[in-house]
Amino acid sequence: MIQQIEASPDEIYDIELEHSLLEANAKLAQENRALLDHHGITAIDVMGAIGSGKTTLITRLVEGLKDQIGVAVFNGDATTSNDADLIASQSVPVVQIATVKGCHLDANLVGKALRKTKLDNLRLIFIENIGNLICPAEFPLGSKARVVVVSVTEGPYMVRKHPHMFLGAQLVVINKIDLAEAMGVSVSELSEDVHRLKPDITVIPTSCKTGAGIDQVNSALLAV
Ligand code: MG
Ligand code: ZN
């Protein structure tokens, strides 16, 4: 079942980041977190560029978890429901968050999605952020952990070009490793780039095609 909410015009924030706006967002993020904590739910914010494989990764992770624990997915997308439809095929609750012109999710929209969701019996909520490696970093949502998904198809410099995304993350997934050789991209060099920015962060290489790394990601997420 897919529910849907949409940003109304007064909720579409400009990319110009005013201090008061970020403060308001941070306060709402704290409220989201308090609500989640009250219900014993861990929310995971999944960030990454368009095409990094966020949706497919979430689908695989859900596949491995849904028989053991209650899982729901909030799917941020500008306008379409393609991704939400794909995830809903896993028979878990999905809320599609259409940001319309917004280029990131914010705590207000996530709060609205939380109010749409039956929180009893949930243990994990995946929040798929908008495909963008810049401003989502500025907007905490109330999640317990932020995951950045970077794919070998994005070339060798994705990590270096977006330090803020990685500095704010608790877990990094290097996705589509089955394509690394064809792309001429080194998984270990991408991993080293991440560790240069944040030495103690966990980096897990994955392939949604072969299933490599999926169980490790789930174990890491259940441990946060
Ligand atoms: Mg997606
Ligand atoms: Zn944005």
mmCIF file of C-alpha atoms and ligand atoms in Angstrom:
data_model
loop_
_atom_site.group_PDB
_atom_site.id
_atom_site.type_symbol
_atom_site.label_atom_id
_atom_site.label_comp_id
_atom_site.label_asym_id
_atom_site.label_seq_id
_atom_site.Cartn_x
_atom_site.Cartn_y
_atom_site.Cartn_z
ATOM 1 C CA MET A 1 0.000 0.000 0.000
ATOM 2 C CA ILE A 2 1.361 3.417 -0.958
ATOM 3 C CA GLN A 3 0.347 6.616 0.768
ATOM 4 C CA GLN A 4 1.333 9.966 -0.594
ATOM 5 C CA ILE A 5 2.066 13.423 0.740
ATOM 6 C CA GLU A 6 3.216 16.424 -1.207
ATOM 7 C CA ALA A 7 5.021 19.635 -0.296
ATOM 8 C CA SER A 8 2.627 22.589 -0.329
ATOM 9 C CA PRO A 9 4.046 25.866 -1.744
ATOM 10 C CA ASP A 10 4.880 27.300 1.689
ATOM 11 C CA GLU A 11 6.878 24.177 2.469
ATOM 12 C CA ILE A 12 9.160 24.348 -0.538
ATOM 13 C CA TYR A 13 12.228 25.977 0.843
ATOM 14 C CA ASP A 14 14.669 27.875 -1.267
ATOM 15 C CA ILE A 15 18.178 26.536 -1.576
ATOM 16 C CA GLU A 16 19.391 29.713 0.116
ATOM 17 C CA LEU A 17 19.984 28.367 3.559
ATOM 18 C CA GLU A 18 18.899 30.847 6.164
ATOM 19 C CA HIS A 19 19.969 30.282 9.702
ATOM 20 C CA SER A 20 16.427 30.401 11.059
ATOM 21 C CA LEU A 21 15.286 27.843 8.518
ATOM 22 C CA LEU A 22 18.003 25.396 9.491
ATOM 23 C CA GLU A 23 17.212 26.005 13.146
ATOM 24 C CA ALA A 24 13.530 25.290 12.581
ATOM 25 C CA ASN A 25 14.443 22.150 10.683
ATOM 26 C CA ALA A 26 16.765 20.986 13.459
ATOM 27 C CA LYS A 27 13.997 21.444 16.034
ATOM 28 C CA LEU A 28 11.530 19.431 13.942
ATOM 29 C CA ALA A 29 14.198 16.752 13.440
ATOM 30 C CA GLN A 30 14.513 16.474 17.234
ATOM 31 C CA GLU A 31 10.746 16.073 17.509
ATOM 32 C CA ASN A 32 10.794 13.330 14.868
ATOM 33 C CA ARG A 33 13.591 11.602 16.737
ATOM 34 C CA ALA A 34 11.723 11.780 20.037
ATOM 35 C CA LEU A 35 8.637 10.229 18.417
ATOM 36 C CA LEU A 36 10.739 7.480 16.814
ATOM 37 C CA ASP A 37 12.602 6.772 20.061
ATOM 38 C CA HIS A 38 9.292 6.588 21.921
ATOM 39 C CA HIS A 39 8.199 3.801 19.577
ATOM 40 C CA GLY A 40 11.588 2.067 19.574
ATOM 41 C CA ILE A 41 12.050 2.745 15.858
ATOM 42 C CA THR A 42 15.370 3.397 14.131
ATOM 43 C CA ALA A 43 15.110 5.635 11.075
ATOM 44 C CA ILE A 44 17.847 5.437 8.467
ATOM 45 C CA ASP A 45 18.328 8.336 6.066
ATOM 46 C CA VAL A 46 19.581 6.972 2.728
ATOM 47 C CA MET A 47 21.320 9.635 0.663
ATOM 48 C CA GLY A 48 23.157 9.526 -2.658
ATOM 49 C CA ALA A 49 23.164 10.859 -6.202
ATOM 50 C CA ILE A 50 20.519 10.068 -8.797
ATOM 51 C CA GLY A 51 21.322 6.623 -10.174
ATOM 52 C CA SER A 52 23.510 5.523 -7.267
ATOM 53 C CA GLY A 53 21.037 2.717 -6.631
ATOM 54 C CA LYS A 54 19.309 3.908 -3.433
ATOM 55 C CA THR A 55 15.926 2.431 -4.274
ATOM 56 C CA THR A 56 17.225 -0.934 -5.413
ATOM 57 C CA LEU A 57 19.472 -1.133 -2.366
ATOM 58 C CA ILE A 58 16.542 -0.365 -0.046
ATOM 59 C CA THR A 59 14.467 -3.008 -1.818
ATOM 60 C CA ARG A 60 17.203 -5.615 -1.237
ATOM 61 C CA LEU A 61 17.671 -4.566 2.397
ATOM 62 C CA VAL A 62 13.920 -4.756 3.013
ATOM 63 C CA GLU A 63 13.842 -8.176 1.390
ATOM 64 C CA GLY A 64 16.351 -9.424 3.951
ATOM 65 C CA LEU A 65 14.645 -7.822 6.957
ATOM 66 C CA LYS A 66 10.886 -7.839 6.518
ATOM 67 C CA ASP A 67 10.324 -11.380 7.793
ATOM 68 C CA GLN A 68 12.242 -10.636 11.001
ATOM 69 C CA ILE A 69 11.180 -7.098 11.938
ATOM 70 C CA GLY A 70 8.643 -4.420 11.047
ATOM 71 C CA VAL A 71 10.012 -2.261 8.239
ATOM 72 C CA ALA A 72 8.554 0.776 6.453
ATOM 73 C CA VAL A 73 9.955 3.021 3.730
ATOM 74 C CA PHE A 74 9.543 6.739 3.108
ATOM 75 C CA ASN A 75 10.418 7.448 -0.485
ATOM 76 C CA GLY A 76 11.440 10.966 -1.378
ATOM 77 C CA ASP A 77 11.009 11.773 -5.029
ATOM 78 C CA ALA A 78 10.337 15.022 -6.838
ATOM 79 C CA THR A 79 7.271 13.900 -8.736
ATOM 80 C CA THR A 80 7.080 10.258 -9.760
ATOM 81 C CA SER A 81 6.055 7.177 -7.822
ATOM 82 C CA ASN A 82 8.213 4.701 -9.792
ATOM 83 C CA ASP A 83 10.502 4.066 -6.840
ATOM 84 C CA ALA A 84 7.678 3.826 -4.313
ATOM 85 C CA ASP A 85 5.912 1.315 -6.558
ATOM 86 C CA LEU A 86 9.050 -0.816 -6.705
ATOM 87 C CA ILE A 87 9.457 -0.828 -2.939
ATOM 88 C CA ALA A 88 5.747 -1.423 -2.320
ATOM 89 C CA SER A 89 6.096 -4.640 -4.324
ATOM 90 C CA GLN A 90 7.859 -5.912 -1.168
ATOM 91 C CA SER A 91 4.548 -5.601 0.710
ATOM 92 C CA VAL A 92 5.812 -3.168 3.327
ATOM 93 C CA PRO A 93 4.205 0.197 4.169
ATOM 94 C CA VAL A 94 5.495 2.960 1.877
ATOM 95 C CA VAL A 95 4.911 6.699 2.067
ATOM 96 C CA GLN A 96 5.902 8.579 -1.019
ATOM 97 C CA ILE A 97 7.088 12.090 -0.199
ATOM 98 C CA ALA A 98 6.793 14.241 -3.309
ATOM 99 C CA THR A 99 8.931 17.327 -2.853
ATOM 100 C CA VAL A 100 7.730 18.835 -6.168
ATOM 101 C CA LYS A 101 10.497 21.423 -6.678
ATOM 102 C CA GLY A 102 12.405 20.663 -3.488
ATOM 103 C CA CYS A 103 15.855 19.143 -3.912
ATOM 104 C CA HIS A 104 16.060 17.516 -0.458
ATOM 105 C CA LEU A 105 13.813 16.100 2.233
ATOM 106 C CA ASP A 106 13.356 18.121 5.392
ATOM 107 C CA ALA A 107 12.227 17.277 8.890
ATOM 108 C CA ASN A 108 8.790 18.820 8.339
ATOM 109 C CA LEU A 109 8.004 16.501 5.431
ATOM 110 C CA VAL A 110 9.329 13.483 7.309
ATOM 111 C CA GLY A 111 7.191 14.491 10.307
ATOM 112 C CA LYS A 112 4.129 14.530 8.047
ATOM 113 C CA ALA A 113 5.041 11.082 6.744
ATOM 114 C CA LEU A 114 5.456 9.814 10.320
ATOM 115 C CA ARG A 115 1.972 11.054 11.179
ATOM 116 C CA LYS A 116 0.638 9.053 8.202
ATOM 117 C CA THR A 117 2.314 5.855 9.353
ATOM 118 C CA LYS A 118 1.158 3.235 11.853
ATOM 119 C CA LEU A 119 4.216 3.186 14.066
ATOM 120 C CA ASP A 120 3.281 0.249 16.287
ATOM 121 C CA ASN A 121 5.327 -2.858 15.532
ATOM 122 C CA LEU A 122 7.820 -1.013 13.329
ATOM 123 C CA ARG A 123 11.493 -1.382 14.136
ATOM 124 C CA LEU A 124 13.144 0.279 11.124
ATOM 125 C CA ILE A 125 12.160 3.033 8.703
ATOM 126 C CA PHE A 126 14.249 3.649 5.604
ATOM 127 C CA ILE A 127 14.003 7.225 4.372
ATOM 128 C CA GLU A 128 15.156 7.548 0.770
ATOM 129 C CA ASN A 129 16.326 11.119 0.322
ATOM 130 C CA ILE A 130 16.249 13.041 -2.962
ATOM 131 C CA GLY A 131 19.064 12.150 -5.386
ATOM 132 C CA ASN A 132 21.437 14.966 -4.567
ATOM 133 C CA LEU A 133 24.816 15.068 -2.823
ATOM 134 C CA ILE A 134 24.724 18.674 -1.672
ATOM 135 C CA CYS A 135 21.913 20.063 0.435
ATOM 136 C CA PRO A 136 20.484 16.930 2.107
ATOM 137 C CA ALA A 137 23.593 17.143 4.297
ATOM 138 C CA GLU A 138 22.250 20.406 5.788
ATOM 139 C CA PHE A 139 18.874 18.968 6.748
ATOM 140 C CA PRO A 140 18.789 16.382 9.512
ATOM 141 C CA LEU A 141 15.507 14.453 9.472
ATOM 142 C CA GLY A 142 15.506 12.828 12.897
ATOM 143 C CA SER A 143 17.148 9.621 11.724
ATOM 144 C CA LYS A 144 19.543 7.691 13.936
ATOM 145 C CA ALA A 145 21.980 7.112 11.094
ATOM 146 C CA ARG A 146 22.675 8.560 7.690
ATOM 147 C CA VAL A 147 23.874 6.274 4.936
ATOM 148 C CA VAL A 148 25.544 7.583 1.797
ATOM 149 C CA VAL A 149 25.299 5.374 -1.281
ATOM 150 C CA VAL A 150 27.978 5.992 -3.879
ATOM 151 C CA SER A 151 28.184 3.849 -6.993
ATOM 152 C CA VAL A 152 31.232 2.911 -9.039
ATOM 153 C CA THR A 153 29.320 4.153 -12.117
ATOM 154 C CA GLU A 154 29.654 7.706 -10.788
ATOM 155 C CA GLY A 155 33.373 7.641 -11.476
ATOM 156 C CA PRO A 156 36.439 7.808 -9.230
ATOM 157 C CA TYR A 157 35.985 11.287 -7.706
ATOM 158 C CA MET A 158 32.497 11.252 -6.175
ATOM 159 C CA VAL A 159 33.739 11.025 -2.605
ATOM 160 C CA ARG A 160 36.338 13.799 -2.878
ATOM 161 C CA LYS A 161 33.850 16.139 -4.511
ATOM 162 C CA HIS A 162 31.243 15.853 -1.772
ATOM 163 C CA PRO A 163 33.039 15.807 1.591
ATOM 164 C CA HIS A 164 30.106 17.181 3.606
ATOM 165 C CA MET A 165 27.853 14.295 2.699
ATOM 166 C CA PHE A 166 30.383 11.778 3.928
ATOM 167 C CA LEU A 167 31.406 13.706 7.033
ATOM 168 C CA GLY A 168 27.784 13.661 8.219
ATOM 169 C CA ALA A 169 27.252 9.957 7.540
ATOM 170 C CA GLN A 170 27.501 6.931 9.840
ATOM 171 C CA LEU A 171 27.750 4.349 7.060
ATOM 172 C CA VAL A 172 28.925 4.437 3.444
ATOM 173 C CA VAL A 173 27.843 1.922 0.842
ATOM 174 C CA ILE A 174 29.883 1.547 -2.346
ATOM 175 C CA ASN A 175 27.307 0.125 -4.716
ATOM 176 C CA LYS A 176 27.307 -1.668 -8.087
ATOM 177 C CA ILE A 177 30.694 -3.272 -7.429
ATOM 178 C CA ASP A 178 29.859 -5.862 -10.094
ATOM 179 C CA LEU A 179 30.457 -3.020 -12.585
ATOM 180 C CA ALA A 180 33.739 -1.774 -11.073
ATOM 181 C CA GLU A 181 35.993 -3.488 -13.570
ATOM 182 C CA ALA A 182 33.976 -2.347 -16.589
ATOM 183 C CA MET A 183 33.980 1.204 -15.226
ATOM 184 C CA GLY A 184 37.708 1.121 -14.441
ATOM 185 C CA VAL A 185 36.937 2.356 -10.927
ATOM 186 C CA SER A 186 38.728 0.979 -7.881
ATOM 187 C CA VAL A 187 36.442 0.094 -4.968
ATOM 188 C CA SER A 188 39.346 0.185 -2.527
ATOM 189 C CA GLU A 189 40.386 3.660 -3.684
ATOM 190 C CA LEU A 190 36.849 4.955 -3.169
ATOM 191 C CA SER A 191 36.908 3.363 0.256
ATOM 192 C CA GLU A 192 40.269 4.999 1.040
ATOM 193 C CA ASP A 193 38.830 8.383 -0.002
ATOM 194 C CA VAL A 194 36.024 7.920 2.504
ATOM 195 C CA HIS A 195 38.410 6.923 5.287
ATOM 196 C CA ARG A 196 40.643 9.914 4.583
ATOM 197 C CA LEU A 197 37.628 12.107 5.355
ATOM 198 C CA LYS A 198 36.309 10.073 8.252
ATOM 199 C CA PRO A 199 38.751 7.428 9.477
ATOM 200 C CA ASP A 200 36.417 5.423 11.715
ATOM 201 C CA ILE A 201 33.395 5.137 9.413
ATOM 202 C CA THR A 202 32.162 1.740 8.188
ATOM 203 C CA VAL A 203 32.348 1.306 4.407
ATOM 204 C CA ILE A 204 30.556 -1.666 2.849
ATOM 205 C CA PRO A 205 30.891 -2.574 -0.857
ATOM 206 C CA THR A 206 27.646 -3.973 -2.284
ATOM 207 C CA SER A 207 26.111 -5.337 -5.428
ATOM 208 C CA CYS A 208 22.336 -5.487 -5.598
ATOM 209 C CA LYS A 209 22.769 -7.789 -8.568
ATOM 210 C CA THR A 210 24.834 -10.485 -6.833
ATOM 211 C CA GLY A 211 23.654 -9.715 -3.292
ATOM 212 C CA ALA A 212 27.213 -9.028 -2.107
ATOM 213 C CA GLY A 213 27.338 -6.960 1.084
ATOM 214 C CA ILE A 214 23.569 -6.747 1.624
ATOM 215 C CA ASP A 215 23.534 -8.801 4.829
ATOM 216 C CA GLN A 216 26.478 -6.780 6.174
ATOM 217 C CA VAL A 217 24.587 -3.527 5.598
ATOM 218 C CA ASN A 218 21.549 -4.883 7.401
ATOM 219 C CA SER A 219 23.666 -6.040 10.352
ATOM 220 C CA ALA A 220 25.334 -2.632 10.527
ATOM 221 C CA LEU A 221 21.971 -0.857 10.466
ATOM 222 C CA LEU A 222 20.463 -3.058 13.174
ATOM 223 C CA ALA A 223 23.457 -2.256 15.361
ATOM 224 C CA VAL A 224 23.107 1.560 15.236
HETATM 225 MG MG MG B 1 15.274 6.247 -6.011
HETATM 226 ZN ZN ZN B 2 18.020 20.983 -1.510
#
